[in-house]
Amino acid sequence: MVVFTSTLFLLANAIAICHALPTPYSARTIEARRPTVGQPLTLSLTKNNLDTGTFTTDGGPVTVIVGDKIADGSSGVVFRANCGADTACQALGPVVLKFYTSAITTIADDEQKHLAKIGELKAVSTGAGDKLSLMKGFTGKKFSETDAYLALTDKVTDKTKLDIPKITTLVKNAAALAERNGIEYLTKHQILHKDINDGNVLFTESGGEITAAQLIDWDDAVIVPAAQIAATQSQVTGQKRNFDRFFEDRAFEKSQADKKAAAPPKKPVSRPVAPAVAPGTAKPAPPKVGAAVPPPARPVAPRPATQPPAPPPSGVRPATPPANQKP
């Protein structure tokens, strides 16, 4: 009876929580309210506390105009933000706007705190409704879209001729730059990114080489106590290894796929065909399991050929056969 009552109590609480969720945060209604290009949005400027990773929204209003979509991730959509004639926006420098599409509101709250911790949060939406973050904007490309990487992979027509060693060197250099940027954030701001992948790093190129990396998308990050910074650096290195292994494997798979496609078809293996059985002829039945197998027949030695009798020696008269026997 106690177990049954507890189960009912938990079920009732779950139903109450579901009904208590605000309607604006259902995934379908959030997606329907995604900002459109050219739409003006007014946000509240933030004052960031880099020590605690907190912020206030008493910096005054700022109006931005939604630009083109830059990225579309699992937690939200990032747009270019145009300042127009708004002087408060112009004073911020390059900025981008993130609209959170996840129904889990803590994702937006966590990322805003992390952006405040590293000083890159500029403004947020306030009050009930959609979650928006205006943050520092960076230039660059995902590694898979850099000219240096495409020149060695996608722009090579014959994938069997991919220069795997050169691709590996490029990948390792890019991964090392991402690792360095991650360690800089860790040592300077006590924050661990935790999700270094192709979609969360922007790379800068110069002269056909990748020269710099910039981490973005901080919703999965964690703040690290000062005493644990040195021990946490190995986690950044581990993420870097996952990054370069992914692209090295990807290039290798491309080369192998084209090698298989270019290989000549294998000749069919000829197999002996059992002789056809004449119509009406019964096939020999296979021996039953456990049945006695007769021993093989013993070979019979061939009989010697019949030879005529040898002639008598010279000077010897042959014997006269009996009267009743023909010579």
Short mmCIF file of N, CA and C in Angstrom, two decimals, residues 14-115:
data_model
loop_
_atom_site.label_atom_id
_atom_site.label_comp_id
_atom_site.label_asym_id
_atom_site.label_seq_id
_atom_site.Cartn_x
_atom_site.Cartn_y
_atom_site.Cartn_z
N ALA A 14 4.91 14.43 -11.52
CA ALA A 14 5.39 14.51 -12.90
C ALA A 14 4.38 15.20 -13.78
N ILE A 15 3.10 14.85 -13.61
CA ILE A 15 2.05 15.49 -14.42
C ILE A 15 1.97 16.97 -14.10
N ALA A 16 2.09 17.32 -12.82
CA ALA A 16 2.02 18.72 -12.42
C ALA A 16 3.16 19.52 -13.02
N ILE A 17 4.36 18.92 -13.05
CA ILE A 17 5.51 19.63 -13.61
C ILE A 17 5.32 19.86 -15.10
N CYS A 18 4.82 18.84 -15.80
CA CYS A 18 4.59 18.98 -17.24
C CYS A 18 3.59 20.08 -17.54
N HIS A 19 2.52 20.16 -16.73
CA HIS A 19 1.51 21.20 -16.93
C HIS A 19 2.05 22.57 -16.54
N ALA A 20 3.04 22.58 -15.64
CA ALA A 20 3.57 23.85 -15.18
C ALA A 20 4.56 24.46 -16.16
N LEU A 21 5.08 23.66 -17.13
CA LEU A 21 6.03 24.20 -18.09
C LEU A 21 5.35 25.28 -18.91
N PRO A 22 5.96 26.42 -19.08
CA PRO A 22 5.33 27.50 -19.83
C PRO A 22 5.20 27.15 -21.30
N THR A 23 4.09 27.50 -21.88
CA THR A 23 3.81 27.21 -23.27
C THR A 23 4.85 27.79 -24.22
N PRO A 24 5.40 29.02 -23.97
CA PRO A 24 6.36 29.56 -24.93
C PRO A 24 7.60 28.71 -25.13
N TYR A 25 7.89 27.76 -24.21
CA TYR A 25 9.12 26.99 -24.31
C TYR A 25 8.92 25.61 -24.90
N SER A 26 7.83 25.35 -25.55
CA SER A 26 7.72 24.11 -26.29
C SER A 26 8.52 24.27 -27.58
N ALA A 27 9.18 23.18 -28.01
CA ALA A 27 10.09 23.27 -29.16
C ALA A 27 9.38 23.77 -30.41
N ARG A 28 8.15 23.34 -30.62
CA ARG A 28 7.44 23.72 -31.84
C ARG A 28 7.14 25.22 -31.87
N THR A 29 6.68 25.77 -30.75
CA THR A 29 6.35 27.19 -30.74
C THR A 29 7.60 28.05 -30.79
N ILE A 30 8.72 27.57 -30.22
CA ILE A 30 9.97 28.32 -30.29
C ILE A 30 10.43 28.41 -31.73
N GLU A 31 10.41 27.30 -32.44
CA GLU A 31 10.85 27.28 -33.82
C GLU A 31 10.00 28.20 -34.68
N ALA A 32 8.73 28.28 -34.37
CA ALA A 32 7.83 29.14 -35.15
C ALA A 32 8.15 30.61 -34.95
N ARG A 33 8.82 30.96 -33.84
CA ARG A 33 9.13 32.36 -33.57
C ARG A 33 10.59 32.69 -33.89
N ARG A 34 11.23 31.86 -34.68
CA ARG A 34 12.62 32.14 -35.06
C ARG A 34 12.70 33.50 -35.74
N PRO A 35 13.68 34.33 -35.37
CA PRO A 35 13.81 35.66 -35.98
C PRO A 35 14.00 35.57 -37.50
N THR A 36 13.57 36.58 -38.18
CA THR A 36 13.70 36.65 -39.63
C THR A 36 14.68 37.75 -40.01
N VAL A 37 15.29 37.59 -41.16
CA VAL A 37 16.27 38.56 -41.63
C VAL A 37 15.61 39.93 -41.77
N GLY A 38 16.28 40.96 -41.22
CA GLY A 38 15.75 42.32 -41.28
C GLY A 38 14.92 42.71 -40.08
N GLN A 39 14.63 41.74 -39.19
CA GLN A 39 13.80 42.03 -38.02
C GLN A 39 14.63 42.76 -36.95
N PRO A 40 14.13 43.91 -36.42
CA PRO A 40 14.84 44.58 -35.33
C PRO A 40 14.49 43.95 -33.98
N LEU A 41 15.48 43.81 -33.13
CA LEU A 41 15.28 43.24 -31.80
C LEU A 41 15.96 44.13 -30.77
N THR A 42 15.27 44.40 -29.67
CA THR A 42 15.83 45.22 -28.61
C THR A 42 16.18 44.34 -27.41
N LEU A 43 17.43 44.39 -26.98
CA LEU A 43 17.93 43.59 -25.87
C LEU A 43 18.46 44.52 -24.78
N SER A 44 18.89 43.90 -23.67
CA SER A 44 19.46 44.66 -22.56
C SER A 44 20.96 44.39 -22.48
N LEU A 45 21.76 45.46 -22.46
CA LEU A 45 23.20 45.32 -22.34
C LEU A 45 23.56 44.73 -20.99
N THR A 46 24.61 43.90 -20.97
CA THR A 46 25.00 43.24 -19.73
C THR A 46 26.29 43.85 -19.16
N LYS A 47 26.43 43.70 -17.85
CA LYS A 47 27.68 44.00 -17.16
C LYS A 47 28.19 42.68 -16.58
N ASN A 48 29.31 42.22 -17.11
CA ASN A 48 29.81 40.89 -16.79
C ASN A 48 30.76 40.90 -15.61
N ASN A 49 30.64 39.89 -14.76
CA ASN A 49 31.59 39.65 -13.67
C ASN A 49 32.45 38.46 -14.07
N LEU A 50 33.67 38.72 -14.50
CA LEU A 50 34.53 37.66 -14.99
C LEU A 50 35.02 36.74 -13.88
N ASP A 51 34.96 37.18 -12.66
CA ASP A 51 35.40 36.34 -11.54
C ASP A 51 34.39 35.25 -11.22
N THR A 52 33.11 35.63 -11.24
CA THR A 52 32.07 34.68 -10.81
C THR A 52 31.28 34.07 -11.97
N GLY A 53 31.42 34.64 -13.17
CA GLY A 53 30.62 34.14 -14.27
C GLY A 53 29.16 34.55 -14.15
N THR A 54 28.91 35.73 -13.65
CA THR A 54 27.54 36.24 -13.52
C THR A 54 27.46 37.58 -14.26
N PHE A 55 26.25 38.09 -14.40
CA PHE A 55 26.07 39.36 -15.11
C PHE A 55 24.77 40.02 -14.64
N THR A 56 24.70 41.32 -14.89
CA THR A 56 23.47 42.07 -14.65
C THR A 56 22.99 42.62 -15.98
N THR A 57 21.73 43.02 -16.04
CA THR A 57 21.15 43.50 -17.30
C THR A 57 20.75 44.97 -17.20
N ASP A 58 21.53 45.72 -16.46
CA ASP A 58 21.20 47.14 -16.26
C ASP A 58 22.12 48.04 -17.08
N GLY A 59 22.60 47.54 -18.21
CA GLY A 59 23.50 48.34 -19.04
C GLY A 59 22.79 49.23 -20.04
N GLY A 60 21.46 49.14 -20.09
CA GLY A 60 20.70 49.94 -21.03
C GLY A 60 20.27 49.12 -22.24
N PRO A 61 19.36 49.69 -23.05
CA PRO A 61 18.86 48.96 -24.22
C PRO A 61 19.82 49.04 -25.41
N VAL A 62 19.74 48.05 -26.26
CA VAL A 62 20.49 48.03 -27.51
C VAL A 62 19.62 47.36 -28.56
N THR A 63 19.59 47.95 -29.76
CA THR A 63 18.76 47.41 -30.83
C THR A 63 19.66 46.91 -31.96
N VAL A 64 19.41 45.66 -32.37
CA VAL A 64 20.15 45.06 -33.49
C VAL A 64 19.16 44.62 -34.55
N ILE A 65 19.65 44.51 -35.77
CA ILE A 65 18.85 44.03 -36.89
C ILE A 65 19.37 42.65 -37.28
N VAL A 66 18.46 41.68 -37.34
CA VAL A 66 18.84 40.31 -37.63
C VAL A 66 19.37 40.20 -39.05
N GLY A 67 20.57 39.58 -39.17
CA GLY A 67 21.18 39.38 -40.48
C GLY A 67 21.04 37.93 -40.94
N ASP A 68 21.91 37.51 -41.83
CA ASP A 68 21.86 36.16 -42.38
C ASP A 68 22.21 35.12 -41.32
N LYS A 69 21.71 33.92 -41.52
CA LYS A 69 22.03 32.82 -40.61
C LYS A 69 23.47 32.38 -40.85
N ILE A 70 24.21 32.19 -39.75
CA ILE A 70 25.60 31.74 -39.84
C ILE A 70 25.70 30.24 -39.55
N ALA A 71 25.02 29.81 -38.50
CA ALA A 71 25.11 28.41 -38.08
C ALA A 71 23.80 27.98 -37.46
N ASP A 72 23.54 26.67 -37.53
CA ASP A 72 22.33 26.09 -36.97
C ASP A 72 22.73 24.86 -36.18
N GLY A 73 22.73 24.96 -34.83
CA GLY A 73 23.18 23.86 -34.00
C GLY A 73 22.05 23.23 -33.22
N SER A 74 22.42 22.33 -32.30
CA SER A 74 21.42 21.60 -31.53
C SER A 74 20.72 22.49 -30.50
N SER A 75 21.41 23.53 -30.04
CA SER A 75 20.81 24.38 -28.99
C SER A 75 20.26 25.68 -29.53
N GLY A 76 20.66 26.08 -30.72
CA GLY A 76 20.15 27.34 -31.23
C GLY A 76 20.69 27.69 -32.60
N VAL A 77 20.27 28.86 -33.09
CA VAL A 77 20.65 29.36 -34.40
C VAL A 77 21.41 30.66 -34.21
N VAL A 78 22.51 30.80 -34.95
CA VAL A 78 23.33 32.00 -34.86
C VAL A 78 23.15 32.83 -36.13
N PHE A 79 22.91 34.15 -35.93
CA PHE A 79 22.70 35.08 -37.03
C PHE A 79 23.75 36.19 -36.96
N ARG A 80 24.00 36.78 -38.10
CA ARG A 80 24.76 38.03 -38.10
C ARG A 80 23.89 39.10 -37.47
N ALA A 81 24.51 40.05 -36.80
CA ALA A 81 23.76 41.14 -36.17
C ALA A 81 24.25 42.47 -36.73
N ASN A 82 23.35 43.21 -37.30
CA ASN A 82 23.69 44.52 -37.86
C ASN A 82 23.23 45.61 -36.89
N CYS A 83 24.08 46.60 -36.71
CA CYS A 83 23.76 47.65 -35.74
C CYS A 83 22.91 48.77 -36.33
N GLY A 84 22.96 48.96 -37.63
CA GLY A 84 22.22 50.07 -38.20
C GLY A 84 22.72 51.39 -37.64
N ALA A 85 21.79 52.21 -37.17
CA ALA A 85 22.14 53.52 -36.61
C ALA A 85 22.25 53.50 -35.10
N ASP A 86 22.14 52.34 -34.48
CA ASP A 86 22.17 52.26 -33.01
C ASP A 86 23.62 52.43 -32.52
N THR A 87 23.87 53.54 -31.82
CA THR A 87 25.24 53.83 -31.36
C THR A 87 25.68 52.88 -30.25
N ALA A 88 24.75 52.43 -29.42
CA ALA A 88 25.11 51.50 -28.35
C ALA A 88 25.60 50.18 -28.95
N CYS A 89 24.99 49.75 -30.03
CA CYS A 89 25.41 48.52 -30.72
C CYS A 89 26.76 48.72 -31.41
N GLN A 90 26.94 49.86 -32.04
CA GLN A 90 28.19 50.14 -32.74
C GLN A 90 29.38 50.14 -31.79
N ALA A 91 29.14 50.56 -30.56
CA ALA A 91 30.23 50.62 -29.57
C ALA A 91 30.69 49.23 -29.13
N LEU A 92 29.91 48.20 -29.42
CA LEU A 92 30.25 46.85 -29.00
C LEU A 92 31.28 46.18 -29.90
N GLY A 93 31.45 46.68 -31.12
CA GLY A 93 32.31 45.99 -32.07
C GLY A 93 31.55 44.87 -32.76
N PRO A 94 32.25 43.96 -33.46
CA PRO A 94 31.57 42.86 -34.17
C PRO A 94 30.79 41.97 -33.19
N VAL A 95 29.53 41.71 -33.50
CA VAL A 95 28.68 40.89 -32.64
C VAL A 95 27.86 39.94 -33.51
N VAL A 96 27.42 38.85 -32.89
CA VAL A 96 26.49 37.91 -33.52
C VAL A 96 25.35 37.66 -32.54
N LEU A 97 24.24 37.17 -33.09
CA LEU A 97 23.04 36.95 -32.28
C LEU A 97 22.70 35.48 -32.27
N LYS A 98 22.46 34.94 -31.07
CA LYS A 98 22.06 33.54 -30.96
C LYS A 98 20.64 33.46 -30.43
N PHE A 99 19.82 32.72 -31.18
CA PHE A 99 18.43 32.46 -30.79
C PHE A 99 18.35 31.01 -30.35
N TYR A 100 17.96 30.78 -29.10
CA TYR A 100 17.96 29.42 -28.55
C TYR A 100 16.67 28.71 -28.91
N THR A 101 16.81 27.58 -29.59
CA THR A 101 15.65 26.81 -30.02
C THR A 101 15.35 25.64 -29.10
N SER A 102 16.25 25.34 -28.16
CA SER A 102 16.01 24.22 -27.25
C SER A 102 14.94 24.58 -26.23
N ALA A 103 14.06 23.60 -25.94
CA ALA A 103 13.04 23.82 -24.92
C ALA A 103 13.61 23.75 -23.51
N ILE A 104 14.86 23.33 -23.38
CA ILE A 104 15.53 23.28 -22.07
C ILE A 104 16.16 24.64 -21.82
N THR A 105 15.52 25.45 -21.02
CA THR A 105 15.95 26.83 -20.83
C THR A 105 17.28 26.94 -20.11
N THR A 106 17.69 25.90 -19.36
CA THR A 106 18.96 25.98 -18.66
C THR A 106 20.14 26.01 -19.62
N ILE A 107 19.97 25.54 -20.85
CA ILE A 107 21.06 25.59 -21.84
C ILE A 107 21.43 27.04 -22.12
N ALA A 108 20.42 27.88 -22.35
CA ALA A 108 20.68 29.30 -22.59
C ALA A 108 21.27 29.96 -21.35
N ASP A 109 20.73 29.64 -20.19
CA ASP A 109 21.23 30.24 -18.95
C ASP A 109 22.69 29.89 -18.72
N ASP A 110 23.05 28.62 -18.95
CA ASP A 110 24.43 28.19 -18.74
C ASP A 110 25.38 28.88 -19.71
N GLU A 111 25.00 28.95 -20.98
CA GLU A 111 25.90 29.56 -21.94
C GLU A 111 26.08 31.05 -21.66
N GLN A 112 25.03 31.72 -21.26
CA GLN A 112 25.16 33.14 -20.94
C GLN A 112 26.12 33.36 -19.77
N LYS A 113 26.07 32.48 -18.77
CA LYS A 113 27.01 32.59 -17.64
C LYS A 113 28.44 32.34 -18.10
N HIS A 114 28.62 31.36 -18.98
CA HIS A 114 29.96 31.07 -19.47
C HIS A 114 30.49 32.21 -20.33
N LEU A 115 29.64 32.81 -21.14
CA LEU A 115 30.05 33.96 -21.95
C LEU A 115 30.39 35.15 -21.07
#
